[in-house]
Coordinates of C-alpha atoms in Angstrom, one line a residue:
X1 CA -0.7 29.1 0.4
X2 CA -0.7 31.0 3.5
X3 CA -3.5 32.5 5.8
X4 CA -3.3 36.0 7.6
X5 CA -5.1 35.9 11.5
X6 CA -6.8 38.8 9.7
X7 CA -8.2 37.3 6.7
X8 CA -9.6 34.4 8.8
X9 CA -11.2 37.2 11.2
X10 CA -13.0 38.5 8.5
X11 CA -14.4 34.9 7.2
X12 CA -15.5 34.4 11.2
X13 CA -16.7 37.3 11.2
X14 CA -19.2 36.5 8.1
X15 CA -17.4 39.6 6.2
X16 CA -14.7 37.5 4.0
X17 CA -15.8 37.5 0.0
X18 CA -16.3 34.7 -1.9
X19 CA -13.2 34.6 -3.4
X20 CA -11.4 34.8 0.0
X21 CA -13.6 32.3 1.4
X22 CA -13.5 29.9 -1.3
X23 CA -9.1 30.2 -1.0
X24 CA -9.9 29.1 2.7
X25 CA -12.2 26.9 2.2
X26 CA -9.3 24.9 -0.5
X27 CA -7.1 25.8 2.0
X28 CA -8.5 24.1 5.3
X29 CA -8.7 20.9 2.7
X30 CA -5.2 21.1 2.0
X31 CA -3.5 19.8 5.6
X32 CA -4.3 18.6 8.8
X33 CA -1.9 21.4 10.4
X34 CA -3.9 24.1 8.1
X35 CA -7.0 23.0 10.4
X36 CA -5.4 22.9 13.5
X37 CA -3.8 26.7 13.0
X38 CA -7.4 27.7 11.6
X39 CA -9.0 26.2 15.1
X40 CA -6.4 28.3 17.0
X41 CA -7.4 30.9 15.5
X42 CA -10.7 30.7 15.8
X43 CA -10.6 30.1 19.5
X44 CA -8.4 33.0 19.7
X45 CA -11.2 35.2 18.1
X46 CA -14.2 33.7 20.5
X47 CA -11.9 35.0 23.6
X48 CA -11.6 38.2 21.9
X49 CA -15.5 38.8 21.3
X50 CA -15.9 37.3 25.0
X51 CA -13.7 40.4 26.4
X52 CA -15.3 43.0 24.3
X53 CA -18.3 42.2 25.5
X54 CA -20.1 45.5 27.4
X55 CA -19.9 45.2 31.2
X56 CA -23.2 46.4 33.3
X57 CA -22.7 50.3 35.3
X58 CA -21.1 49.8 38.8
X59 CA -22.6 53.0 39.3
X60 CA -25.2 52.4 42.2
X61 CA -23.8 48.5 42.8
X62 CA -22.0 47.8 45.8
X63 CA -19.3 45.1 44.9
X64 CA -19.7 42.2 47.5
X65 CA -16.2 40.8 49.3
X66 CA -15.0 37.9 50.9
X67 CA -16.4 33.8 50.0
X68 CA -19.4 34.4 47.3
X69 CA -17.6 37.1 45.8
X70 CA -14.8 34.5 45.1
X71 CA -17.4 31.7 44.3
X72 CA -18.7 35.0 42.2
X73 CA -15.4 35.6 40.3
X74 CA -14.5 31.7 39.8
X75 CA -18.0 30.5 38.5
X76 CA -17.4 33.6 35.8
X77 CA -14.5 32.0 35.1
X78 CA -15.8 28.7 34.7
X79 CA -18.4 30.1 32.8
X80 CA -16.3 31.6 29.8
X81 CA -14.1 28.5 30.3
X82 CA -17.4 26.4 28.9
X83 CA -18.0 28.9 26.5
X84 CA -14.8 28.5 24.7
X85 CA -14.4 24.6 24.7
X86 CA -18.2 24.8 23.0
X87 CA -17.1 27.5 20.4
X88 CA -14.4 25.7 19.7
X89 CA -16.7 22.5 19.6
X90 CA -19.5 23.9 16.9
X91 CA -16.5 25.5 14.7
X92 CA -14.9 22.5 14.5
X93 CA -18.1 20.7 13.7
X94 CA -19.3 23.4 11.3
X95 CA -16.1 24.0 9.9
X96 CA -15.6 19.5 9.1
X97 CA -19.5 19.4 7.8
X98 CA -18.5 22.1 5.2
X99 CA -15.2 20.7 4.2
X100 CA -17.1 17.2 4.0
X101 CA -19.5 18.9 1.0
X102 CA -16.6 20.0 -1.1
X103 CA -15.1 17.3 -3.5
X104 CA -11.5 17.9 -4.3
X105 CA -10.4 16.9 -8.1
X106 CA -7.2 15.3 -9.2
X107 CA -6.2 15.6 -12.7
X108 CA -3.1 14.0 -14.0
X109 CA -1.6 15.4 -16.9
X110 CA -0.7 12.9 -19.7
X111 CA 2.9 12.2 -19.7
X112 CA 3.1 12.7 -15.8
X113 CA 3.0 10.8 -12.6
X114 CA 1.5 12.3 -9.0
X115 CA 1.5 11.2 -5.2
X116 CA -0.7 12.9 -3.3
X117 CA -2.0 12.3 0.7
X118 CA -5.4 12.4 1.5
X119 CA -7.6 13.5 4.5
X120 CA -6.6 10.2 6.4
X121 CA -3.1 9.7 5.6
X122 CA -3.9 7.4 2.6
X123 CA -0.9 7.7 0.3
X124 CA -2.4 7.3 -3.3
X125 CA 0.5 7.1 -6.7
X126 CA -1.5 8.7 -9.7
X127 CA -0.7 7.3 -13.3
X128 CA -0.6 9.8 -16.5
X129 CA -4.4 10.9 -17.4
X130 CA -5.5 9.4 -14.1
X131 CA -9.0 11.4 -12.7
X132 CA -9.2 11.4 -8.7
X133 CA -12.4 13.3 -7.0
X134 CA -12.3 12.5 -2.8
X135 CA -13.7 14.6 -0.1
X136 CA -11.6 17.5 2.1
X137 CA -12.5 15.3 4.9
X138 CA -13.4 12.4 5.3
X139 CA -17.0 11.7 7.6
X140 CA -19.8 9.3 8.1
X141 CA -19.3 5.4 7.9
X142 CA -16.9 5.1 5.0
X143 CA -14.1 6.8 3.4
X144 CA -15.3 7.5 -0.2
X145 CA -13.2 8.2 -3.5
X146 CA -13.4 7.9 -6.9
X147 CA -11.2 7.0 -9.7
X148 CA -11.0 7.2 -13.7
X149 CA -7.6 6.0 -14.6
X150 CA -4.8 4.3 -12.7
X151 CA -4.0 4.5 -9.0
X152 CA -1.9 2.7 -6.2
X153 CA -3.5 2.7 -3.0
X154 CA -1.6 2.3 0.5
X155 CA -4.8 2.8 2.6
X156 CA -4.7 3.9 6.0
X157 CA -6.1 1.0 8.8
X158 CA -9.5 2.1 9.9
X159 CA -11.6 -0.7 10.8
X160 CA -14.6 1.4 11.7
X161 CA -14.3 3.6 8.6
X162 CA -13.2 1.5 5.4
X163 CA -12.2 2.9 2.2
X164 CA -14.3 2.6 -1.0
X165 CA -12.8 3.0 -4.4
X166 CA -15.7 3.6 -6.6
X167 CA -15.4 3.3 -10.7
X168 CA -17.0 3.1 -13.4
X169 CA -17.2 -0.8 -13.4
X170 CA -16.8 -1.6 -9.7
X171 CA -16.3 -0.5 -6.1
X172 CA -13.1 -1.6 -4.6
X173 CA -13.7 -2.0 -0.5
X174 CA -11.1 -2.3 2.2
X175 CA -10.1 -1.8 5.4
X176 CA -6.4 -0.7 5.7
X177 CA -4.1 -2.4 2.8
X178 CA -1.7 -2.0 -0.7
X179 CA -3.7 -2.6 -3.6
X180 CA -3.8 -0.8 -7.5
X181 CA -7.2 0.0 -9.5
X182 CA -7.4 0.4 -13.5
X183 CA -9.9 1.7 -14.6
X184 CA -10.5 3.1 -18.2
X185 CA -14.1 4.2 -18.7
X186 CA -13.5 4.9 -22.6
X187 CA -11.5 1.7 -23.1
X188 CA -14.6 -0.3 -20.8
X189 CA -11.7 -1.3 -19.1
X190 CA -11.0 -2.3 -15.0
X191 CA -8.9 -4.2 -13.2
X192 CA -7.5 -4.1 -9.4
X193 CA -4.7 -5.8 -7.8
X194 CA -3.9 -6.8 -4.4
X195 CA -0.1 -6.3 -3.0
X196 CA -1.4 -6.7 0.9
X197 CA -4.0 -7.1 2.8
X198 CA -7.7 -7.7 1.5
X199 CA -10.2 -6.0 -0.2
X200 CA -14.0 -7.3 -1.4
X201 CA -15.0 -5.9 -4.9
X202 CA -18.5 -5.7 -6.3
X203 CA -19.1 -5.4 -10.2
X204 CA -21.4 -2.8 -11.2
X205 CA -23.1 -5.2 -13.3
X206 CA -23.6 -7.8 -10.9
X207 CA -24.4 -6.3 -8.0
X208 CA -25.3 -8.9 -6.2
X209 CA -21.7 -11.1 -6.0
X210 CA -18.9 -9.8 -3.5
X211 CA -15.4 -11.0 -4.7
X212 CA -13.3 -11.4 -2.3
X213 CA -9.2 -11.1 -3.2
X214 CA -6.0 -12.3 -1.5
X215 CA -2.7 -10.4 -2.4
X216 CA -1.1 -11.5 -5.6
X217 CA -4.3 -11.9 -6.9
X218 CA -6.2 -9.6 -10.0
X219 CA -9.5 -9.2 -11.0
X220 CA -10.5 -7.8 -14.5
X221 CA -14.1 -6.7 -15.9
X222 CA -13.9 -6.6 -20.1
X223 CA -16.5 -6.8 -22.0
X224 CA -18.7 -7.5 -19.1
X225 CA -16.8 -10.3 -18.5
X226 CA -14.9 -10.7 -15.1
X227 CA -12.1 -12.8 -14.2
X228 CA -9.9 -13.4 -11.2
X229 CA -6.1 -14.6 -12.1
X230 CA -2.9 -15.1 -9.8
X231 CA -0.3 -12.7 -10.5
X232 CA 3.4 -13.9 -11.2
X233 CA 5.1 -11.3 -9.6
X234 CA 4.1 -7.3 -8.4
X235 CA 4.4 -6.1 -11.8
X236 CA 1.6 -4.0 -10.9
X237 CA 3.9 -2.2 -9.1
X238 CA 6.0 -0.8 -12.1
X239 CA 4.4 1.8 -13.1
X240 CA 4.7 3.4 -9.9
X241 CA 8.8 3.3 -10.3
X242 CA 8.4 4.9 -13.8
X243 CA 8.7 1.8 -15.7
X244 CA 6.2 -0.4 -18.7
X245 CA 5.4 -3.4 -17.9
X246 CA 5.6 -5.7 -21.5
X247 CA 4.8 -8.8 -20.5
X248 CA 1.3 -9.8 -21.5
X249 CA 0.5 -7.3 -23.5
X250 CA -1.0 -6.9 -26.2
X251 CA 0.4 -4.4 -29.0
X252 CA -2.9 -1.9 -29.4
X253 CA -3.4 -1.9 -25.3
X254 CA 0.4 -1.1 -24.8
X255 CA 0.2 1.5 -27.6
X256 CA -2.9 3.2 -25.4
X257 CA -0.4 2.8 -22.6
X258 CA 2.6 4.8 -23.9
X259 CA 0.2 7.7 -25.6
X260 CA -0.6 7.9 -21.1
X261 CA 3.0 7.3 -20.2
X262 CA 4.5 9.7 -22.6
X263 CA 1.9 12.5 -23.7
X264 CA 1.8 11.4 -27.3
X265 CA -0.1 10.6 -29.9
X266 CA 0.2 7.1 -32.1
X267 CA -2.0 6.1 -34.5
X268 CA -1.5 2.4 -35.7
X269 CA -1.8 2.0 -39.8
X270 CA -2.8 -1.0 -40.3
X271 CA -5.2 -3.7 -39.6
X272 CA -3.4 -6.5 -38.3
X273 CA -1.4 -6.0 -34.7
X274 CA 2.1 -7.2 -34.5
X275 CA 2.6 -10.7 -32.0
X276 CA 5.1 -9.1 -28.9
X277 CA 7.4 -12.4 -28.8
X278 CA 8.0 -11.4 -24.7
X279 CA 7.8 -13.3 -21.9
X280 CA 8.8 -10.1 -19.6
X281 CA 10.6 -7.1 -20.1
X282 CA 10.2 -3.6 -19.4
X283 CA 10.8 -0.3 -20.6
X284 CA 11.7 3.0 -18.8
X285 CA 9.5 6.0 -19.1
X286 CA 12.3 8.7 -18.3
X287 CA 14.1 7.3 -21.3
X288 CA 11.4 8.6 -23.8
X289 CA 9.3 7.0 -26.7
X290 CA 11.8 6.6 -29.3
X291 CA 13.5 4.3 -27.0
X292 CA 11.0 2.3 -25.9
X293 CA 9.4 2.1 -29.4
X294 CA 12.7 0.8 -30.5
X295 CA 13.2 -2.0 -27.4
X296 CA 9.4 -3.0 -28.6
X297 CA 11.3 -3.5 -32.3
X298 CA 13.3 -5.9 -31.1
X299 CA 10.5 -8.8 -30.2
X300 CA 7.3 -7.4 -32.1
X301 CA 7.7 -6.9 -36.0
X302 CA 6.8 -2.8 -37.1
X303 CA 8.3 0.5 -38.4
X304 CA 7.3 3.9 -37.1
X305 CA 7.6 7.6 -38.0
X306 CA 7.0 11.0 -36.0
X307 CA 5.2 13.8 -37.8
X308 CA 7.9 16.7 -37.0
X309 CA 5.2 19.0 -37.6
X310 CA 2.6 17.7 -35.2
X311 CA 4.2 15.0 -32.9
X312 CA 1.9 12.6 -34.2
X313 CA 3.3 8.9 -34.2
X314 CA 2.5 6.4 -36.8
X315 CA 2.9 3.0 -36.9
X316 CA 3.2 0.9 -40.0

């Protein structure tokens, strides 16, 4: 999406409607050149209103030559010089407090992966039915987002400005690392891992403890209960090159995970799960579900069928 000079004249100006405001308003949120162009532009417009402005009748003046005419013509100069640096100073600052008001929203579409950047060069990976909400820019003490689904952060070092991850079950703090956040409010589900760096969590439920993580390390909240485990390799990571991780799964949770992974429907017909006889192993999600639900038959003991006439998946 592009903006015309004229168009953002016309929002200056006060005269833009809503629709066209609201387009540049999403727009400004979009880049950091978009806001750069849009302050050129609007500096470009302050000289133009500072020219047009009406001079005072010469008629019956005498202009004055020589040294104070100079000092004269240069302190005008100077004058409109300061004039300009502060317009461009209060549109800048009205311009960031409005885009700090509007809350972008992320939706991943099931069957689908996303990468996106954010405000502050924060490169977040989006997993399949993944929720993301964040700010157009990023102000105040702490960098702010929040997440219903799976996400891999690579978070952009800002000591004075750390990042919050804020979910349903807890808020994931850092200051500049690699780490990935589950978090499945229906399934009263979270987990995050660490790849690099550090990050402090806090449990919704309790408040009042700070858990601290070193990378290769995972912390889960089920059930209210929360647990901190060493990972034996990144297989956090997997998801993120379009592969299921088996390993350590069990059969209804990996079922939930390739309904996400492959924008299907399964419904399991029967009351006892099948054992996955695994001790690592992945599928890929490019190669489709038949595929992987037939890997999964060689180490976990089921039969499936696919409803031709609504997609639907069951498991016998």
């Amino acid at each position: 999406m592009e903006m015309t000079t004229q168009q953002l004249y016309r929002y200056f100006r006060g005269e833009a409607a809503k629709d066209e405001a609201a387009r540049i308003d999403a727009w400004l949120g979009e880049s950091v050149e978009n806001r750069r162009q849009f302050m050129e532009v609007r500096m470009e417009y302050e000289t133009l209103v500072m020219n047009a402005r009406p001079e005072k009748s010469a008629e019956g003046t005498k202009r004055r030559k020589g040294v104070r005419g100079l000092i004269w013509a240069v302190s005008n100069v100077a004058a409109a010089a300061v004039l300009f640096v502060l317009a461009a100073v209060f549109a800048e600052h009205k311009v960031t407090e409005r885009l700090a008001s509007q809350e972008i929203t992320v939706e991943v579409p099931f069957g689908q992966r996303m990468r996106i950047t954010l405000p502050d060069s924060t490169v977040v990976d989006l997993n399949s039915g993944t929720e993301l909400r964040y700010p157009a820019v990023f102000t105040g003490k702490e960098r702010l987002v929040k997440v219903d689904g799976e996400a891999m952060f690579h978070v952009t070092h800002n000591e004075e400005m750390p990042f919050i991850v804020n979910t349903f079950a807890a808020d994931v703090k850092v200051l500049g690392t690699v780490f990935n956040v589950y978090a499945d409010s229906q399934e009263d589900e979270f987990s995050t891992s660490l790849v690099d760096g550090k990050v402090m969590v806090t449990v919704a439920d309790v408040p009042e403890y700070r858990y601290y993580l070193v990378p290769a390390q995972t912390l889960s909240v089920r059930n209210g209960e929360v647990s901190v485990e060493n990972m034996l390799d990144l297989q956090v990571n997997y998801w993120t090159e379009g592969l299921i991780n088996i390993r350590g799964m069990s059969f209804d949770d990996l079922m939930r995970r390739f309904e996400k992974a492959y924008g299907v429907d399964i419904v399991i017909q029967r009351d006892k799960m099948p054992d996955i006889d695994c001790t690592s192993g992945e599928v890929r999600v490019s190669e489709g579900i038949d595929h992987a639900l037939k890997v999964l038959q060689h180490i976990a003991d089921f039969k499936y069928h696919r409803d031709n006439s609504t997609g639907i998946i069951y498991i016998r």
